[in-house]
PDB file of C-alpha atoms in Angstrom:
ATOM      1  CA  MET O  22     -12.784   7.375 -16.373  1.00 41.00           C
ATOM      2  CA  PHE O  23      -9.574   9.363 -13.919  1.00 45.00           C
ATOM      3  CA  ASN O  24      -8.802  12.637 -13.847  1.00 46.00           C
ATOM      4  CA  LYS O  25      -5.130  13.110 -14.895  1.00 45.00           C
ATOM      5  CA  THR O  26      -4.459  15.611 -11.281  1.00 39.00           C
ATOM      6  CA  LEU O  27      -5.232  12.194  -9.368  1.00 53.00           C
ATOM      7  CA  LEU O  28      -1.729  11.040  -7.724  1.00 77.00           C
ATOM      8  CA  PRO O  29      -0.501   7.800  -8.432  1.00 89.00           C
ATOM      9  CA  GLN O  30      -2.029   5.821  -5.225  1.00 89.00           C
ATOM     10  CA  SER O  31      -5.417   6.526  -6.871  1.00 91.00           C
ATOM     11  CA  VAL O  32      -4.437   4.326  -9.299  1.00 93.00           C
ATOM     12  CA  ALA O  33      -2.836   1.402  -7.460  1.00 95.00           C
ATOM     13  CA  ARG O  34      -5.680   1.686  -4.992  1.00 95.00           C
ATOM     14  CA  GLU O  35      -8.124   1.353  -8.433  1.00 94.00           C
ATOM     15  CA  ILE O  36      -5.766  -1.924  -9.622  1.00 95.00           C
ATOM     16  CA  GLN O  37      -5.504  -3.293  -6.618  1.00 96.00           C
ATOM     17  CA  GLY O  38      -9.625  -3.795  -6.498  1.00 95.00           C
ATOM     18  CA  MET O  39      -9.120  -5.470  -9.945  1.00 95.00           C
ATOM     19  CA  ILE O  40      -7.419  -7.755  -8.508  1.00 94.00           C
ATOM     20  CA  GLN O  41      -9.522  -8.261  -5.643  1.00 92.00           C
ATOM     21  CA  SER O  42     -12.464  -8.974  -7.877  1.00 93.00           C
ATOM     22  CA  GLY O  43     -11.042 -10.989  -9.567  1.00 93.00           C
ATOM     23  CA  GLN O  44     -11.527  -8.691 -12.747  1.00 95.00           C
ATOM     24  CA  LEU O  45      -7.461  -9.368 -13.056  1.00 95.00           C
ATOM     25  CA  LYS O  46      -6.958 -12.403 -11.844  1.00 94.00           C
ATOM     26  CA  PRO O  47      -3.838 -14.337 -10.524  1.00 94.00           C
ATOM     27  CA  GLY O  48      -1.127 -15.143 -13.076  1.00 94.00           C
ATOM     28  CA  GLU O  49      -2.577 -13.081 -15.304  1.00 95.00           C
ATOM     29  CA  LYS O  50      -0.668 -10.683 -17.712  1.00 95.00           C
ATOM     30  CA  ILE O  51      -1.600  -7.499 -16.966  1.00 94.00           C
ATOM     31  CA  PRO O  52      -2.396  -4.645 -20.246  1.00 92.00           C
ATOM     32  CA  SER O  53       0.085  -2.511 -21.657  1.00 90.00           C
ATOM     33  CA  GLN O  54       1.139   0.640 -19.912  1.00 90.00           C
ATOM     34  CA  ARG O  55      -0.037   2.076 -22.806  1.00 91.00           C
ATOM     35  CA  GLU O  56      -3.611   0.755 -22.646  1.00 92.00           C
ATOM     36  CA  PHE O  57      -3.804   1.324 -18.625  1.00 89.00           C
ATOM     37  CA  SER O  58      -2.333   4.844 -19.334  1.00 90.00           C
ATOM     38  CA  LEU O  59      -5.477   5.380 -21.394  1.00 90.00           C
ATOM     39  CA  LYS O  60      -8.201   3.689 -19.456  1.00 88.00           C
ATOM     40  CA  PHE O  61      -7.261   6.053 -16.194  1.00 87.00           C
ATOM     41  CA  GLY O  62      -6.143   9.073 -17.933  1.00 86.00           C
ATOM     42  CA  ILE O  63      -2.833   9.337 -16.528  1.00 88.00           C
ATOM     43  CA  SER O  64       0.792   9.516 -17.380  1.00 90.00           C
ATOM     44  CA  ARG O  65       2.998   6.415 -17.904  1.00 91.00           C
ATOM     45  CA  ALA O  66       5.185   8.037 -15.708  1.00 92.00           C
ATOM     46  CA  SER O  67       2.296   7.975 -13.058  1.00 91.00           C
ATOM     47  CA  LEU O  68       1.299   4.226 -13.910  1.00 93.00           C
ATOM     48  CA  ARG O  69       4.742   3.042 -13.362  1.00 93.00           C
ATOM     49  CA  GLU O  70       4.520   4.339  -9.685  1.00 93.00           C
ATOM     50  CA  ALA O  71       1.555   3.019  -8.981  1.00 94.00           C
ATOM     51  CA  LEU O  72       2.655   0.039 -10.599  1.00 95.00           C
ATOM     52  CA  LEU O  73       6.256  -0.280  -8.544  1.00 94.00           C
ATOM     53  CA  THR O  74       3.629   0.578  -5.247  1.00 94.00           C
ATOM     54  CA  LEU O  75       1.537  -2.584  -6.217  1.00 96.00           C
ATOM     55  CA  GLU O  76       5.023  -4.799  -6.897  1.00 95.00           C
ATOM     56  CA  THR O  77       6.738  -3.766  -3.753  1.00 95.00           C
ATOM     57  CA  LEU O  78       3.305  -4.934  -1.804  1.00 95.00           C
ATOM     58  CA  GLY O  79       3.448  -8.252  -3.481  1.00 94.00           C
ATOM     59  CA  LEU O  80       0.439  -7.439  -5.895  1.00 95.00           C
ATOM     60  CA  LEU O  81       2.242  -7.870  -9.112  1.00 95.00           C
ATOM     61  CA  LYS O  82       5.358  -9.297 -10.352  1.00 93.00           C
ATOM     62  CA  THR O  83       7.422  -8.218 -13.349  1.00 89.00           C
ATOM     63  CA  GLU O  84       9.295 -10.954 -15.201  1.00 88.00           C
ATOM     64  CA  ALA O  85      12.026  -9.669 -17.430  1.00 84.00           C
ATOM     65  CA  GLY O  86      11.454 -10.025 -20.806  1.00 84.00           C
ATOM     66  CA  ARG O  87       7.891 -11.509 -20.552  1.00 88.00           C
ATOM     67  CA  GLY O  88       6.058  -8.207 -18.573  1.00 90.00           C
ATOM     68  CA  THR O  89       4.032  -7.791 -15.603  1.00 93.00           C
ATOM     69  CA  PHE O  90       1.780 -10.005 -14.444  1.00 95.00           C
ATOM     70  CA  VAL O  91      -0.793 -10.591 -11.390  1.00 95.00           C
ATOM     71  CA  ALA O  92       1.021 -12.585  -8.694  1.00 92.00           C
ATOM     72  CA  GLU O  93      -0.038 -16.201  -7.359  1.00 84.00           C
ATOM     73  CA  PRO O  94      -1.809 -15.591  -3.879  1.00 72.00           C
ATOM     74  CA  SER O  95      -0.333 -16.524  -0.912  1.00 60.00           C
ATOM     75  CA  ARG O  96      -2.539 -14.179   1.367  1.00 46.00           C
ATOM     76  CA  ALA O  97      -4.083 -17.778   3.020  1.00 40.00           C
ATOM     77  CA  ALA O  98      -0.866 -17.902   4.998  1.00 44.00           C
ATOM     78  CA  PRO O  99       1.118 -14.707   4.832  1.00 47.00           C
ATOM     79  CA  GLY O 100       4.848 -15.136   4.893  1.00 43.00           C
ATOM     80  CA  THR O 101       4.711 -18.782   3.523  1.00 41.00           C
ATOM     81  CA  SER O 102       4.991 -18.380  -0.303  1.00 47.00           C
ATOM     82  CA  GLY O 103       5.463 -14.293  -0.707  1.00 66.00           C
ATOM     83  CA  HIS O 104       8.811 -12.616  -1.644  1.00 81.00           C
ATOM     84  CA  MET O 105      10.367  -9.464  -1.829  1.00 87.00           C
ATOM     85  CA  ALA O 106      10.501  -7.169  -4.723  1.00 89.00           C
ATOM     86  CA  PRO O 107      13.534  -5.822  -5.778  1.00 90.00           C
ATOM     87  CA  TRP O 108      14.884  -3.080  -3.928  1.00 94.00           C
ATOM     88  CA  ARG O 109      14.225   0.304  -5.509  1.00 93.00           C
ATOM     89  CA  TYR O 110      16.628   2.593  -4.121  1.00 95.00           C
ATOM     90  CA  SER O 111      19.499   0.251  -5.056  1.00 93.00           C
ATOM     91  CA  ASP O 112      21.455   2.626  -6.587  1.00 94.00           C
ATOM     92  CA  SER O 113      21.908   4.855  -4.098  1.00 95.00           C
ATOM     93  CA  TYR O 114      21.485   3.617  -0.800  1.00 95.00           C
ATOM     94  CA  SER O 115      20.984   0.117   0.766  1.00 96.00           C
ATOM     95  CA  VAL O 116      17.697  -1.475   2.478  1.00 96.00           C
ATOM     96  CA  PHE O 117      19.885  -2.129   5.252  1.00 97.00           C
ATOM     97  CA  ASP O 118      21.485   1.224   5.284  1.00 97.00           C
ATOM     98  CA  VAL O 119      17.503   2.836   5.341  1.00 98.00           C
ATOM     99  CA  PHE O 120      16.503   0.829   8.239  1.00 98.00           C
ATOM    100  CA  GLN O 121      19.765   1.968  10.001  1.00 97.00           C
ATOM    101  CA  THR O 122      19.151   5.399   9.345  1.00 98.00           C
ATOM    102  CA  ARG O 123      15.341   5.112  10.672  1.00 98.00           C
ATOM    103  CA  ILE O 124      16.381   3.195  13.439  1.00 98.00           C
ATOM    104  CA  MET O 125      18.524   6.099  14.573  1.00 98.00           C
ATOM    105  CA  LEU O 126      16.083   8.790  13.070  1.00 98.00           C
ATOM    106  CA  GLU O 127      12.715   7.986  14.608  1.00 98.00           C
ATOM    107  CA  GLY O 128      13.791   6.737  17.512  1.00 98.00           C
ATOM    108  CA  GLU O 129      15.202  10.256  18.153  1.00 98.00           C
ATOM    109  CA  ILE O 130      12.268  11.720  16.731  1.00 98.00           C
ATOM    110  CA  ALA O 131       9.973   9.651  19.013  1.00 98.00           C
ATOM    111  CA  GLY O 132      11.636  11.144  21.761  1.00 98.00           C
ATOM    112  CA  LEU O 133      11.641  14.556  21.170  1.00 98.00           C
ATOM    113  CA  ALA O 134       8.086  13.785  20.335  1.00 98.00           C
ATOM    114  CA  ALA O 135       6.934  13.086  23.790  1.00 98.00           C
ATOM    115  CA  GLY O 136       4.911  15.549  25.729  1.00 96.00           C
ATOM    116  CA  ARG O 137       4.182  17.355  22.230  1.00 97.00           C
ATOM    117  CA  LEU O 138       1.490  15.851  20.608  1.00 97.00           C
ATOM    118  CA  THR O 139      -2.454  16.950  21.271  1.00 97.00           C
ATOM    119  CA  LYS O 140      -4.842  14.234  22.708  1.00 97.00           C
ATOM    120  CA  LEU O 141      -6.436  14.969  19.161  1.00 98.00           C
ATOM    121  CA  GLU O 142      -3.256  13.672  17.540  1.00 98.00           C
ATOM    122  CA  LEU O 143      -2.670  10.597  19.878  1.00 98.00           C
ATOM    123  CA  ASP O 144      -6.219   9.778  19.385  1.00 98.00           C
ATOM    124  CA  LYS O 145      -5.754   9.793  15.645  1.00 98.00           C
ATOM    125  CA  MET O 146      -2.304   7.307  16.214  1.00 98.00           C
ATOM    126  CA  GLU O 147      -5.111   4.702  18.039  1.00 98.00           C
ATOM    127  CA  GLN O 148      -7.444   5.053  14.619  1.00 98.00           C
ATOM    128  CA  ALA O 149      -4.513   4.842  12.230  1.00 98.00           C
ATOM    129  CA  THR O 150      -3.151   1.843  14.089  1.00 98.00           C
ATOM    130  CA  LYS O 151      -7.029   0.483  14.404  1.00 98.00           C
ATOM    131  CA  THR O 152      -7.256   1.048  10.888  1.00 98.00           C
ATOM    132  CA  MET O 153      -4.375  -0.711  10.102  1.00 97.00           C
ATOM    133  CA  GLU O 154      -5.429  -3.751  12.150  1.00 97.00           C
ATOM    134  CA  GLU O 155      -8.506  -3.449   9.697  1.00 98.00           C
ATOM    135  CA  CYS O 156      -7.233  -3.407   6.617  1.00 97.00           C
ATOM    136  CA  TRP O 157      -4.915  -6.217   7.144  1.00 96.00           C
ATOM    137  CA  ALA O 158      -7.646  -8.705   7.844  1.00 95.00           C
ATOM    138  CA  SER O 159      -9.450  -7.535   4.564  1.00 94.00           C
ATOM    139  CA  GLN O 160      -6.023  -7.285   3.137  1.00 92.00           C
ATOM    140  CA  ASP O 161      -6.603  -4.087   1.617  1.00 95.00           C
ATOM    141  CA  LEU O 162      -2.465  -3.746   2.004  1.00 95.00           C
ATOM    142  CA  LEU O 163      -2.740  -0.518   0.107  1.00 95.00           C
ATOM    143  CA  ALA O 164      -4.790   1.108   3.279  1.00 96.00           C
ATOM    144  CA  ASN O 165      -2.837  -0.789   5.616  1.00 97.00           C
ATOM    145  CA  VAL O 166       0.116   1.050   4.758  1.00 96.00           C
ATOM    146  CA  ASP O 167      -1.203   4.201   4.329  1.00 95.00           C
ATOM    147  CA  ALA O 168      -2.388   4.153   7.693  1.00 97.00           C
ATOM    148  CA  ASP O 169       1.078   3.209   8.937  1.00 98.00           C
ATOM    149  CA  LEU O 170       2.269   6.308   7.074  1.00 96.00           C
ATOM    150  CA  GLU O 171      -0.079   8.270   9.025  1.00 97.00           C
ATOM    151  CA  PHE O 172       0.762   6.912  12.181  1.00 98.00           C
ATOM    152  CA  HIS O 173       4.761   7.946  11.481  1.00 98.00           C
ATOM    153  CA  GLY O 174       3.812  11.002  10.257  1.00 97.00           C
ATOM    154  CA  LEU O 175       2.215  12.321  13.178  1.00 98.00           C
ATOM    155  CA  ILE O 176       4.956  11.699  15.313  1.00 98.00           C
ATOM    156  CA  VAL O 177       7.515  13.336  13.155  1.00 98.00           C
ATOM    157  CA  SER O 178       4.815  16.469  12.801  1.00 97.00           C
ATOM    158  CA  ALA O 179       5.217  16.713  16.762  1.00 98.00           C
ATOM    159  CA  CYS O 180       9.158  16.507  17.255  1.00 97.00           C
ATOM    160  CA  SER O 181      10.765  20.087  18.774  1.00 96.00           C
ATOM    161  CA  ASN O 182      13.926  19.883  16.267  1.00 98.00           C
ATOM    162  CA  ALA O 183      13.005  21.369  12.618  1.00 97.00           C
ATOM    163  CA  MET O 184      16.201  20.328  10.976  1.00 97.00           C
ATOM    164  CA  LEU O 185      15.358  16.280  12.083  1.00 97.00           C
ATOM    165  CA  LYS O 186      11.927  16.713  10.957  1.00 97.00           C
ATOM    166  CA  ALA O 187      13.389  18.571   7.355  1.00 97.00           C
ATOM    167  CA  LEU O 188      16.181  15.305   7.502  1.00 97.00           C
ATOM    168  CA  TYR O 189      13.121  13.243   7.663  1.00 97.00           C
ATOM    169  CA  GLN O 190      11.676  14.484   4.244  1.00 96.00           C
ATOM    170  CA  THR O 191      14.478  14.100   2.617  1.00 97.00           C
ATOM    171  CA  VAL O 192      14.271  10.347   3.237  1.00 96.00           C
ATOM    172  CA  ARG O 193      10.683   9.909   3.450  1.00 95.00           C
ATOM    173  CA  ASP O 194      10.587   7.825  -0.247  1.00 94.00           C
ATOM    174  CA  GLN O 195      13.586   5.575   1.254  1.00 97.00           C
ATOM    175  CA  VAL O 196      11.321   5.163   4.185  1.00 96.00           C
ATOM    176  CA  THR O 197       7.917   4.487   3.052  1.00 95.00           C
ATOM    177  CA  GLU O 198       9.627   1.782   0.918  1.00 96.00           C
ATOM    178  CA  THR O 199      10.753   0.196   3.941  1.00 97.00           C
ATOM    179  CA  GLN O 200       7.258   0.268   5.007  1.00 95.00           C
ATOM    180  CA  ARG O 201       5.865  -1.350   2.180  1.00 95.00           C
ATOM    181  CA  GLN O 202       9.127  -4.262   1.495  1.00 93.00           C
ATOM    182  CA  PRO O 203       8.395  -6.210   3.899  1.00 94.00           C
ATOM    183  CA  ILE O 204       4.097  -6.836   3.258  1.00 94.00           C
ATOM    184  CA  PRO O 205       4.768  -9.872   1.077  1.00 93.00           C
ATOM    185  CA  ILE O 206       6.682 -11.874   3.570  1.00 92.00           C
ATOM    186  CA  THR O 207       4.713 -10.617   6.780  1.00 93.00           C
ATOM    187  CA  ASP O 208       2.743 -12.961   8.503  1.00 91.00           C
ATOM    188  CA  PRO O 209      -0.131 -12.368  10.952  1.00 93.00           C
ATOM    189  CA  GLU O 210       1.959 -13.002  14.106  1.00 95.00           C
ATOM    190  CA  ARG O 211       4.181 -10.073  12.756  1.00 95.00           C
ATOM    191  CA  MET O 212       1.395  -7.814  11.745  1.00 96.00           C
ATOM    192  CA  ARG O 213       0.118  -8.492  15.254  1.00 96.00           C
ATOM    193  CA  GLN O 214       3.246  -7.572  16.885  1.00 97.00           C
ATOM    194  CA  SER O 215       3.662  -4.912  15.227  1.00 97.00           C
ATOM    195  CA  ILE O 216       0.320  -3.694  15.357  1.00 98.00           C
ATOM    196  CA  ALA O 217       1.024  -3.839  19.467  1.00 98.00           C
ATOM    197  CA  GLU O 218       4.319  -1.802  19.288  1.00 98.00           C
ATOM    198  CA  HIS O 219       2.321   1.081  17.356  1.00 98.00           C
ATOM    199  CA  ARG O 220       0.013   0.915  20.840  1.00 98.00           C
ATOM    200  CA  ARG O 221       3.311   0.436  23.439  1.00 98.00           C
ATOM    201  CA  ILE O 222       4.527   3.898  21.446  1.00 98.00           C
ATOM    202  CA  ILE O 223       1.292   5.501  21.853  1.00 98.00           C
ATOM    203  CA  ALA O 224       1.343   4.457  25.375  1.00 98.00           C
ATOM    204  CA  ALA O 225       5.144   6.052  26.200  1.00 98.00           C
ATOM    205  CA  LEU O 226       3.663   9.355  24.117  1.00 98.00           C
ATOM    206  CA  ARG O 227       0.518   9.838  26.099  1.00 97.00           C
ATOM    207  CA  ALA O 228       2.618   9.330  29.310  1.00 98.00           C
ATOM    208  CA  ASN O 229       4.925  11.972  28.146  1.00 98.00           C
ATOM    209  CA  ASP O 230       7.730   9.349  28.537  1.00 98.00           C
ATOM    210  CA  GLY O 231      10.531  10.394  25.653  1.00 98.00           C
ATOM    211  CA  PRO O 232      13.092   7.912  26.575  1.00 98.00           C
ATOM    212  CA  LEU O 233      10.276   5.273  26.611  1.00 98.00           C
ATOM    213  CA  ALA O 234       8.881   6.499  23.565  1.00 98.00           C
ATOM    214  CA  ARG O 235      12.486   6.408  22.141  1.00 98.00           C
ATOM    215  CA  ARG O 236      12.980   2.778  22.726  1.00 98.00           C
ATOM    216  CA  GLU O 237       9.951   1.374  21.995  1.00 98.00           C
ATOM    217  CA  MET O 238      10.329   3.354  18.439  1.00 98.00           C
ATOM    218  CA  GLU O 239      13.875   1.640  17.775  1.00 98.00           C
ATOM    219  CA  ALA O 240      12.411  -1.745  18.529  1.00 98.00           C
ATOM    220  CA  HIS O 241       9.885  -1.462  16.697  1.00 98.00           C
ATOM    221  CA  ILE O 242      11.727  -0.380  13.202  1.00 98.00           C
ATOM    222  CA  ARG O 243      14.205  -3.187  14.084  1.00 98.00           C
ATOM    223  CA  ASN O 244      11.747  -5.709  14.241  1.00 97.00           C
ATOM    224  CA  THR O 245       9.962  -4.394  11.164  1.00 96.00           C
ATOM    225  CA  ALA O 246      14.352  -5.238   9.299  1.00 96.00           C
ATOM    226  CA  ARG O 247      14.095  -8.747  10.868  1.00 95.00           C
ATOM    227  CA  CYS O 248      10.346  -8.818   9.359  1.00 91.00           C
ATOM    228  CA  ALA O 249      12.746  -8.206   6.054  1.00 90.00           C
ATOM    229  CA  GLY O 250      15.467 -10.550   7.131  1.00 91.00           C
ATOM    230  CA  LEU O 251      18.092  -8.231   8.317  1.00 95.00           C
ATOM    231  CA  GLU O 252      19.652  -7.341  11.461  1.00 95.00           C
ATOM    232  CA  PRO O 253      20.549  -3.362  11.546  1.00 91.00           C
TER     233      PRO O 253
END
């Protein structure tokens, strides 16, 4: 039984495990929100957040008037038959706007973080990138994205401009969603490229080369947007 204080991410991880173990089978309708809320001992609001995360990652699919189902597997060849979930923030910002903002904001943040990251922080970025790689191989999609978020978060924490850091926090939810959104249509080659891009960003930051770190981050986010079919 889950403690009520646990975050939706913990519940999402448990449900992902149920899918991977076959306890919840492809095409199967998941239990009602009431039943799941009782099972995990959480509020329906927290459960809905967990389910939305899993839907964005392509593990669940909601059909109007029918309910939420375990998505049919497309992981043998990611990117061939997956589909992206509806954009959660369409009532405020388009996904294009968020990617465009990320390019400007995170590119500048990366440039200003150069020379300010400790060896320990850079090593943590290396480990996060390795974790991304390993979790993609095992299809632990939640952990893959968590490692990606840690990588970007470490750079933000080292930015020398307090206002840019604060601006990033105001759009963090939307930024996080663009890191999850393309996952269902990401093929293995694109993930390999993304991991290589992370390592180029780390190399630029290790060299204290702000302009290069900015360019590498901008290119990384543009390439991620292209994976989602966008050209910001």
